[in-house]
Coordinates of C-alpha atoms in Angstrom, one line a residue:
X1 CA 54.5 -4.8 -49.6
X2 CA 51.6 -5.6 -50.9
X3 CA 49.5 -8.6 -50.1
X4 CA 48.5 -11.5 -53.0
X5 CA 45.6 -9.6 -54.8
X6 CA 43.0 -12.7 -56.2
X7 CA 41.7 -12.4 -59.6
X8 CA 40.1 -14.2 -62.1
X9 CA 41.4 -15.4 -65.7
X10 CA 40.6 -12.5 -67.0
X11 CA 42.5 -10.4 -64.3
X12 CA 40.0 -8.8 -62.4
X13 CA 40.2 -8.3 -58.5
X14 CA 37.8 -11.5 -56.8
X15 CA 35.9 -9.3 -54.4
X16 CA 36.5 -12.0 -51.4
X17 CA 34.1 -12.2 -48.0
X18 CA 35.5 -10.4 -44.9
X19 CA 37.4 -13.7 -43.0
X20 CA 39.1 -13.9 -45.8
X21 CA 39.5 -10.2 -46.4
X22 CA 40.9 -10.1 -43.2
X23 CA 42.9 -13.0 -43.5
X24 CA 44.7 -11.8 -46.0
X25 CA 46.9 -8.9 -44.0
X26 CA 48.2 -11.6 -41.7
X27 CA 51.4 -11.6 -43.2
X28 CA 52.4 -15.0 -41.5
X29 CA 49.7 -17.2 -43.5
X30 CA 49.0 -14.8 -47.1
X31 CA 51.5 -14.8 -49.6
X32 CA 53.6 -11.7 -50.9
X33 CA 52.1 -10.4 -54.8
X34 CA 54.0 -11.1 -57.5
X35 CA 55.1 -7.5 -57.7
X36 CA 56.1 -6.4 -54.3
X37 CA 59.7 -5.6 -54.7
X38 CA 63.1 -6.4 -53.5
X39 CA 63.2 -4.3 -50.5
X40 CA 59.5 -5.3 -50.0
X41 CA 59.9 -8.6 -49.9
X42 CA 63.2 -8.4 -47.2
X43 CA 61.4 -5.7 -44.8
X44 CA 58.5 -9.8 -45.4
X45 CA 61.1 -12.1 -44.1
X46 CA 61.9 -9.4 -41.3
X47 CA 58.8 -9.2 -40.2
X48 CA 58.5 -13.6 -40.0
X49 CA 61.3 -13.6 -38.5
X50 CA 60.5 -11.2 -36.1
X51 CA 57.0 -12.8 -35.5
X52 CA 58.9 -16.1 -34.9
X53 CA 61.5 -14.7 -32.1
X54 CA 57.5 -13.0 -30.7
X55 CA 56.3 -16.9 -31.4
X56 CA 58.9 -18.7 -29.6
X57 CA 59.6 -15.9 -26.6
X58 CA 55.5 -16.6 -25.8
X59 CA 56.0 -20.5 -26.0
X60 CA 58.2 -20.0 -22.8
X61 CA 56.6 -17.8 -20.4
X62 CA 53.5 -20.1 -21.4
X63 CA 55.3 -22.9 -20.2
X64 CA 57.2 -21.4 -17.7
X65 CA 53.5 -21.1 -16.3
X66 CA 52.3 -24.6 -17.1
X67 CA 55.0 -25.8 -15.7
X68 CA 54.6 -23.8 -12.6
X69 CA 51.0 -24.8 -12.0
X70 CA 51.6 -28.3 -12.4
X71 CA 53.6 -28.3 -10.0
X72 CA 51.7 -27.1 -7.5
X73 CA 49.4 -29.4 -8.5
X74 CA 46.4 -26.7 -9.4
X75 CA 44.4 -27.8 -12.5
X76 CA 41.9 -24.8 -12.6
X77 CA 45.1 -23.1 -12.7
X78 CA 47.1 -25.0 -15.6
X79 CA 43.8 -25.4 -18.1
X80 CA 43.4 -21.7 -17.4
X81 CA 46.7 -21.1 -19.9
X82 CA 46.4 -24.6 -21.5
X83 CA 43.8 -23.7 -24.3
X84 CA 46.4 -20.9 -25.4
X85 CA 49.9 -22.7 -25.2
X86 CA 48.6 -25.3 -27.5
X87 CA 47.1 -23.0 -29.8
X88 CA 49.8 -20.9 -29.6
X89 CA 52.4 -24.2 -29.9
X90 CA 49.6 -25.4 -33.1
X91 CA 50.4 -22.0 -35.0
X92 CA 54.1 -22.3 -34.1
X93 CA 54.1 -25.4 -36.9
X94 CA 51.7 -23.8 -38.6
X95 CA 54.1 -21.4 -40.1
X96 CA 56.5 -22.6 -39.9
X97 CA 55.5 -25.4 -43.2
X98 CA 53.1 -22.5 -44.9
X99 CA 56.9 -20.0 -44.5
X100 CA 58.8 -23.2 -46.7
X101 CA 56.3 -23.5 -49.1
X102 CA 55.2 -19.6 -49.5
X103 CA 55.7 -19.1 -52.8
X104 CA 54.0 -22.4 -53.9
X105 CA 50.6 -20.8 -52.0
X106 CA 50.8 -17.6 -54.1
X107 CA 51.0 -19.6 -57.4
X108 CA 48.7 -22.3 -56.2
X109 CA 46.4 -19.8 -55.0
X110 CA 46.3 -18.3 -58.4
X111 CA 45.5 -21.6 -60.0
X112 CA 42.6 -22.0 -58.2
X113 CA 40.7 -18.0 -58.5
X114 CA 42.2 -18.3 -62.2
X115 CA 41.1 -21.8 -62.8
X116 CA 38.5 -23.8 -60.2
X117 CA 36.5 -20.4 -58.2
X118 CA 33.3 -20.1 -59.7
X119 CA 32.9 -16.6 -61.8
X120 CA 29.2 -15.2 -59.8
X121 CA 29.7 -13.1 -63.7
X122 CA 28.9 -16.6 -65.4
X123 CA 27.5 -18.8 -63.0
X124 CA 25.8 -16.9 -60.6
X125 CA 22.9 -19.8 -59.6
X126 CA 26.2 -22.0 -58.8
X127 CA 27.9 -19.6 -57.2
X128 CA 25.0 -19.0 -54.3
X129 CA 25.3 -22.2 -54.1
X130 CA 28.6 -22.4 -53.2
X131 CA 28.8 -19.2 -51.2
X132 CA 25.4 -20.4 -48.8
X133 CA 28.0 -23.6 -48.3
X134 CA 30.1 -20.6 -46.0
X135 CA 27.9 -18.7 -44.3
X136 CA 28.2 -21.3 -41.1
X137 CA 32.6 -21.3 -41.6
X138 CA 31.8 -16.6 -41.7
X139 CA 29.5 -17.7 -38.4
X140 CA 32.5 -19.2 -36.6
X141 CA 35.2 -16.0 -38.2
X142 CA 32.7 -14.0 -36.0
X143 CA 32.9 -16.4 -32.7
X144 CA 36.9 -15.9 -33.2
X145 CA 37.0 -12.0 -33.8
X146 CA 34.6 -12.1 -30.7
X147 CA 36.9 -14.5 -29.1
X148 CA 40.4 -12.3 -29.5
X149 CA 38.0 -8.8 -29.3
X150 CA 37.4 -9.9 -25.2
X151 CA 41.2 -11.3 -24.8
X152 CA 42.1 -7.8 -25.9
X153 CA 40.1 -5.9 -24.0
X154 CA 42.0 -6.9 -21.2
X155 CA 45.0 -4.5 -21.2
X156 CA 42.1 -1.1 -21.0
X157 CA 41.4 -3.0 -17.7
X158 CA 44.9 -3.6 -16.8
X159 CA 45.0 0.1 -17.1
X160 CA 42.0 1.3 -16.0
X161 CA 42.7 -1.3 -12.4
X162 CA 46.4 0.3 -12.4
X163 CA 47.4 -3.7 -12.3
X164 CA 50.1 -5.3 -14.9
X165 CA 48.2 -8.4 -16.5
X166 CA 49.2 -9.9 -19.8
X167 CA 46.3 -10.9 -22.3
X168 CA 47.4 -14.6 -21.9
X169 CA 48.8 -16.9 -18.8
X170 CA 52.8 -16.1 -18.9
X171 CA 55.8 -16.5 -16.2
X172 CA 58.8 -14.0 -17.2
X173 CA 62.2 -15.9 -16.4
X174 CA 63.1 -11.7 -15.7
X175 CA 61.4 -9.4 -14.1
X176 CA 58.3 -7.8 -15.7
X177 CA 57.0 -5.3 -14.0
X178 CA 58.4 -1.9 -15.0
X179 CA 56.9 0.2 -17.8
X180 CA 59.4 -0.1 -20.2
X181 CA 59.4 -3.9 -20.0
X182 CA 56.0 -4.4 -20.0
X183 CA 54.5 -1.8 -22.9
X184 CA 56.2 -4.5 -25.3
X185 CA 55.6 -7.4 -23.7
X186 CA 52.1 -6.6 -23.4
X187 CA 52.0 -5.0 -27.1
X188 CA 53.8 -8.5 -29.0
X189 CA 50.8 -10.0 -26.8
X190 CA 48.4 -8.3 -28.9
X191 CA 50.3 -9.1 -31.9
X192 CA 50.2 -12.6 -30.8
X193 CA 47.1 -12.9 -30.9
X194 CA 45.4 -11.1 -34.1
X195 CA 48.5 -13.2 -35.8
X196 CA 46.9 -16.4 -34.4
X197 CA 43.1 -15.5 -35.2
X198 CA 42.7 -14.5 -38.1
X199 CA 44.9 -17.5 -38.7
X200 CA 42.3 -20.0 -37.1
X201 CA 39.1 -19.0 -39.1
X202 CA 41.3 -17.1 -42.4
X203 CA 43.0 -20.8 -42.5
X204 CA 39.9 -22.8 -42.2
X205 CA 38.0 -20.1 -44.9
X206 CA 40.2 -20.5 -46.6
X207 CA 40.8 -24.4 -46.9
X208 CA 36.5 -24.4 -47.2
X209 CA 36.4 -22.0 -49.8
X210 CA 39.4 -23.9 -51.7
X211 CA 37.0 -27.6 -51.3
X212 CA 33.4 -26.0 -52.4
X213 CA 34.6 -24.5 -55.2
X214 CA 36.6 -27.4 -56.0
X215 CA 33.3 -29.5 -55.9
X216 CA 30.8 -26.9 -57.9
X217 CA 33.7 -27.3 -60.1
X218 CA 33.2 -31.4 -60.7
X219 CA 28.3 -30.6 -60.8
X220 CA 29.0 -28.2 -63.0
X221 CA 31.6 -30.4 -65.4
X222 CA 28.3 -33.3 -64.1
X223 CA 25.9 -30.7 -64.9
X224 CA 27.2 -29.5 -68.4
X225 CA 27.4 -32.6 -69.9
X226 CA 24.0 -33.9 -69.5
X227 CA 22.9 -30.2 -71.7
X228 CA 25.1 -31.9 -74.7
X229 CA 24.0 -34.8 -74.4
X230 CA 20.2 -34.4 -74.3
X231 CA 21.4 -31.3 -77.6
X232 CA 23.7 -34.7 -79.4
X233 CA 20.0 -37.4 -78.1
X234 CA 17.0 -34.5 -79.6
X235 CA 19.9 -34.2 -82.9
X236 CA 20.1 -38.1 -83.8
X237 CA 22.4 -37.0 -86.3
X238 CA 23.1 -41.7 -86.7
X239 CA 25.8 -41.1 -88.0
X240 CA 27.8 -39.1 -85.6
X241 CA 26.2 -39.6 -82.6
X242 CA 28.9 -42.1 -81.4
X243 CA 31.5 -39.7 -82.7
X244 CA 30.0 -36.6 -81.1
X245 CA 29.3 -38.6 -77.8
X246 CA 33.4 -39.6 -77.6
X247 CA 34.2 -36.1 -78.9
X248 CA 32.5 -35.2 -75.6
X249 CA 33.6 -37.3 -73.5
X250 CA 36.5 -37.0 -73.8
X251 CA 36.5 -33.1 -73.7
X252 CA 34.9 -33.9 -70.6
X253 CA 37.6 -35.8 -69.0
X254 CA 40.0 -34.0 -70.0
X255 CA 38.8 -30.7 -68.1
X256 CA 37.8 -34.0 -65.4
X257 CA 41.8 -34.2 -65.3
X258 CA 41.9 -30.5 -64.5
X259 CA 40.2 -31.2 -61.5
X260 CA 41.5 -34.1 -60.0
X261 CA 44.6 -33.2 -60.5
X262 CA 43.7 -29.3 -59.1
X263 CA 42.6 -32.4 -56.1
X264 CA 46.6 -33.8 -55.8
X265 CA 47.9 -29.6 -55.3
X266 CA 45.3 -29.6 -52.3
X267 CA 45.8 -32.3 -50.7
X268 CA 49.6 -31.3 -50.9
X269 CA 49.4 -27.8 -49.8
X270 CA 47.7 -28.9 -46.9
X271 CA 47.7 -32.0 -46.4
X272 CA 50.7 -31.5 -43.4
X273 CA 48.6 -28.0 -42.2
X274 CA 45.1 -30.0 -41.6
X275 CA 47.6 -33.2 -40.1
X276 CA 48.3 -30.0 -37.0
X277 CA 44.8 -28.7 -36.8
X278 CA 43.9 -32.0 -36.4
X279 CA 46.3 -33.0 -34.1
X280 CA 46.2 -30.4 -31.7
X281 CA 41.8 -30.7 -31.6
X282 CA 41.3 -32.9 -29.1
X283 CA 43.7 -31.8 -26.5
X284 CA 42.3 -27.5 -27.0
X285 CA 38.4 -29.6 -27.1
X286 CA 39.4 -31.1 -23.6
X287 CA 40.5 -27.9 -22.2
X288 CA 38.6 -25.1 -22.7
X289 CA 35.0 -27.9 -22.3
X290 CA 36.8 -28.5 -19.1
X291 CA 37.0 -23.9 -18.3
X292 CA 33.9 -23.9 -19.3
X293 CA 31.7 -26.6 -16.7
X294 CA 33.6 -25.3 -13.5
X295 CA 32.9 -21.8 -14.1
X296 CA 30.7 -21.0 -16.8
X297 CA 29.7 -17.6 -16.3
X298 CA 34.3 -16.0 -15.1
X299 CA 34.8 -18.3 -18.8
X300 CA 32.9 -17.3 -21.4
X301 CA 35.7 -16.6 -23.3
X302 CA 36.2 -20.3 -23.9
X303 CA 32.7 -21.1 -23.9
X304 CA 32.7 -19.6 -27.5
X305 CA 35.9 -19.8 -28.2
X306 CA 34.3 -24.4 -28.0
X307 CA 31.1 -23.5 -29.6
X308 CA 33.5 -22.0 -32.4
X309 CA 36.2 -24.8 -32.8
X310 CA 33.7 -27.3 -32.1
X311 CA 31.0 -25.9 -34.9
X312 CA 35.1 -25.4 -37.4
X313 CA 35.6 -29.2 -37.1
X314 CA 31.5 -30.2 -38.1
X315 CA 31.7 -27.7 -41.0
X316 CA 35.5 -28.3 -42.2
X317 CA 34.3 -32.2 -42.2
X318 CA 31.0 -32.1 -43.6
X319 CA 32.4 -29.8 -46.8
X320 CA 35.2 -32.9 -47.3
X321 CA 32.1 -35.6 -47.1
X322 CA 30.1 -33.0 -50.0
X323 CA 33.4 -33.3 -52.0
X324 CA 34.0 -37.5 -51.4
X325 CA 30.4 -37.5 -52.4
X326 CA 30.5 -35.3 -55.7
X327 CA 33.9 -37.4 -57.0
X328 CA 32.6 -40.8 -55.5
X329 CA 29.5 -40.2 -58.1
X330 CA 32.0 -39.2 -61.5
X331 CA 31.9 -43.0 -62.2
X332 CA 27.6 -43.1 -62.9
X333 CA 28.2 -40.1 -64.4
X334 CA 29.8 -40.6 -67.0
X335 CA 28.0 -44.2 -66.9
X336 CA 24.8 -42.5 -67.2
X337 CA 26.5 -41.4 -70.8
X338 CA 22.9 -43.1 -72.4
X339 CA 25.7 -44.8 -74.4
X340 CA 23.3 -47.4 -74.9
X341 CA 20.3 -45.0 -76.5
X342 CA 23.6 -44.0 -78.6
X343 CA 24.1 -47.1 -79.9
X344 CA 20.9 -48.0 -80.0
X345 CA 20.2 -44.8 -83.0
X346 CA 24.1 -44.8 -84.7
X347 CA 24.5 -46.3 -87.5
X348 CA 29.4 -46.5 -87.3
X349 CA 30.0 -50.2 -85.5
X350 CA 33.7 -48.9 -85.6
X351 CA 32.6 -45.6 -83.9
X352 CA 30.6 -47.3 -81.0
X353 CA 32.5 -49.2 -79.7
X354 CA 35.6 -46.7 -79.1
X355 CA 32.9 -45.1 -77.1
X356 CA 32.9 -47.8 -75.0
X357 CA 35.8 -48.1 -74.0
X358 CA 36.5 -44.7 -73.7
X359 CA 32.8 -45.3 -71.4
X360 CA 35.1 -47.6 -69.8
X361 CA 38.4 -45.8 -68.5
X362 CA 36.8 -43.1 -68.4
X363 CA 34.7 -44.7 -65.5
X364 CA 38.1 -46.4 -64.4
X365 CA 39.7 -43.0 -63.5
X366 CA 36.9 -42.2 -61.5
X367 CA 36.6 -45.8 -59.7
X368 CA 38.1 -44.5 -56.2
X369 CA 36.7 -40.5 -54.1
X370 CA 39.3 -37.7 -53.4
X371 CA 39.1 -36.5 -49.8
X372 CA 41.8 -34.0 -47.9
X373 CA 43.3 -36.1 -46.0
X374 CA 45.7 -35.3 -42.7
X375 CA 49.3 -36.6 -44.2
X376 CA 47.1 -39.8 -45.9
X377 CA 46.6 -40.7 -41.3
X378 CA 42.5 -39.2 -41.8
X379 CA 40.4 -38.2 -44.7
X380 CA 39.1 -34.8 -43.4
X381 CA 35.2 -36.3 -43.1
X382 CA 32.6 -35.9 -40.9
X383 CA 32.8 -39.1 -39.7
X384 CA 36.5 -37.5 -38.7
X385 CA 35.3 -34.6 -36.8
X386 CA 32.7 -36.6 -34.6
X387 CA 35.8 -38.9 -33.5
X388 CA 37.7 -35.2 -32.7
X389 CA 34.9 -34.5 -30.5
X390 CA 34.0 -38.0 -28.9
X391 CA 38.4 -38.1 -27.8
X392 CA 38.4 -34.9 -26.5
X393 CA 34.8 -36.1 -24.3
X394 CA 36.2 -38.9 -23.1
X395 CA 39.4 -36.4 -22.0
X396 CA 36.6 -34.2 -20.7
X397 CA 35.5 -36.4 -18.1
X398 CA 39.3 -37.0 -17.6
X399 CA 40.1 -34.3 -16.2
X400 CA 36.9 -34.0 -13.9
X401 CA 37.3 -36.7 -12.2
X402 CA 40.7 -35.6 -11.4
X403 CA 39.3 -33.4 -10.0
X404 CA 36.7 -34.0 -7.8
X405 CA 39.4 -36.9 -6.7
X406 CA 41.8 -33.6 -5.6
X407 CA 38.3 -31.8 -4.3
X408 CA 37.7 -35.1 -1.7
X409 CA 41.3 -35.1 -1.2

C-alpha cells in the first residue's frame, strides 16, 4: 500500500517540503499511488472505515463531556473540551468529503505536479520566489506539531502519576478504567490526534502550495509574453509583425486557458473543504482565545494553537488575495502588448485587424479575477480571514461577560 508519489512531467520525483512529506503519510487525506494493488486498496478502505468508526466513538465521548459540563453550567470546563470537539467534527466532515473524491484528488495532484508546479530545475528564480511565500505556513506547521506533541506527552505523565487520563476531555458510556479497555482507547486517542494534526497543517499547506504555484505560473506567462514581444519589436519584420504578435497571443491564450481550467479544478476540489474549515474557524478561535486568556500558564497549548490558527487564516487569505490580484491584471497584460507600436510599423492591414480583434477577445476572457471560494459563499482572501478574526473576538467578549456574570453570582 503506497501513497501517491508526486512527479514532474518527465517522471522525476518532486522533493516535497517537510509538512507535505509528513502529510503524505496520512492515510485519510492523501490518495493512494496508482500502482497500488487490489489488496492494498482493500486494506486502505478498511483503515478508512476503522478511522471513521473511531471518529464517531470520540465524537460521542466528547459530546457527552460537553453535555455534562453544560448541565453543570461550568463554562471553563465546557470550553476545555470545545476546541478538540470542534476540530474533531471538522475533521469528520472534511474526511468524508475527501474519501468520496479520493480518485479525483489523485488525478488532480498528477495534473498539478506535472503541469502547474514550478520546476526548480528549469525556473530556479521563480521557484525560490514562490517557495518563499510558504515559509509562514511551514512555521504554522511547526506550531501545530508542538500542539500535538504536548497532547501526546500526556500519556507519559499519566503513567508516571498512575492516573488514567485520556488525551481529550471525554466521558464514555461504559467503565473505561480496566486496563484492557483503557489502553486501546488511549491508543485511539493518539491515532486520532496524529491524523487530525497532520490534516490541520498538511491540507492547508497543500492548498497554499497549489495557489502559489498557480500564481507563479501566471507570472511566468506574463514574463514570457513580455520577453517575446521585445524580440518582435527588436526584429521589426514589418510585413509580419502583426501576424507574429497574433501567433504569440494565441499561444499565450492557450496556456492562459489551461491555467484557468486548472483554477476551476482547484475550486471544484477544495470549495467544500474550504467552506468547512472557515465555518468552524470563528468558534474554534473563540474557545482557544478564551482558554488562553483565563489561565495562560496552565493553558499554553491553547495559546499556541490559537496563534497557529490565526496565522494560518491570514497566510491563506493573503495567498488567495495575491492570486486574485495576479489574475485581475491579466486583462491589462494583454492590453500592454505594445500593439499600438506593432500597428504603427506593420504593413499588413488585414493582420492588423485580426490582431485587434484577438486582443479584445483576450481582454474580455480575463475581465474577472479568480478566487478560490467556499461554496461561492465567501472568497479566500485576506479580508475573509480578518472577518473571521473579528467574529471570533465578538464571541470572545460575549464569553468573558458570561464568565464575569457567573463569578459575580
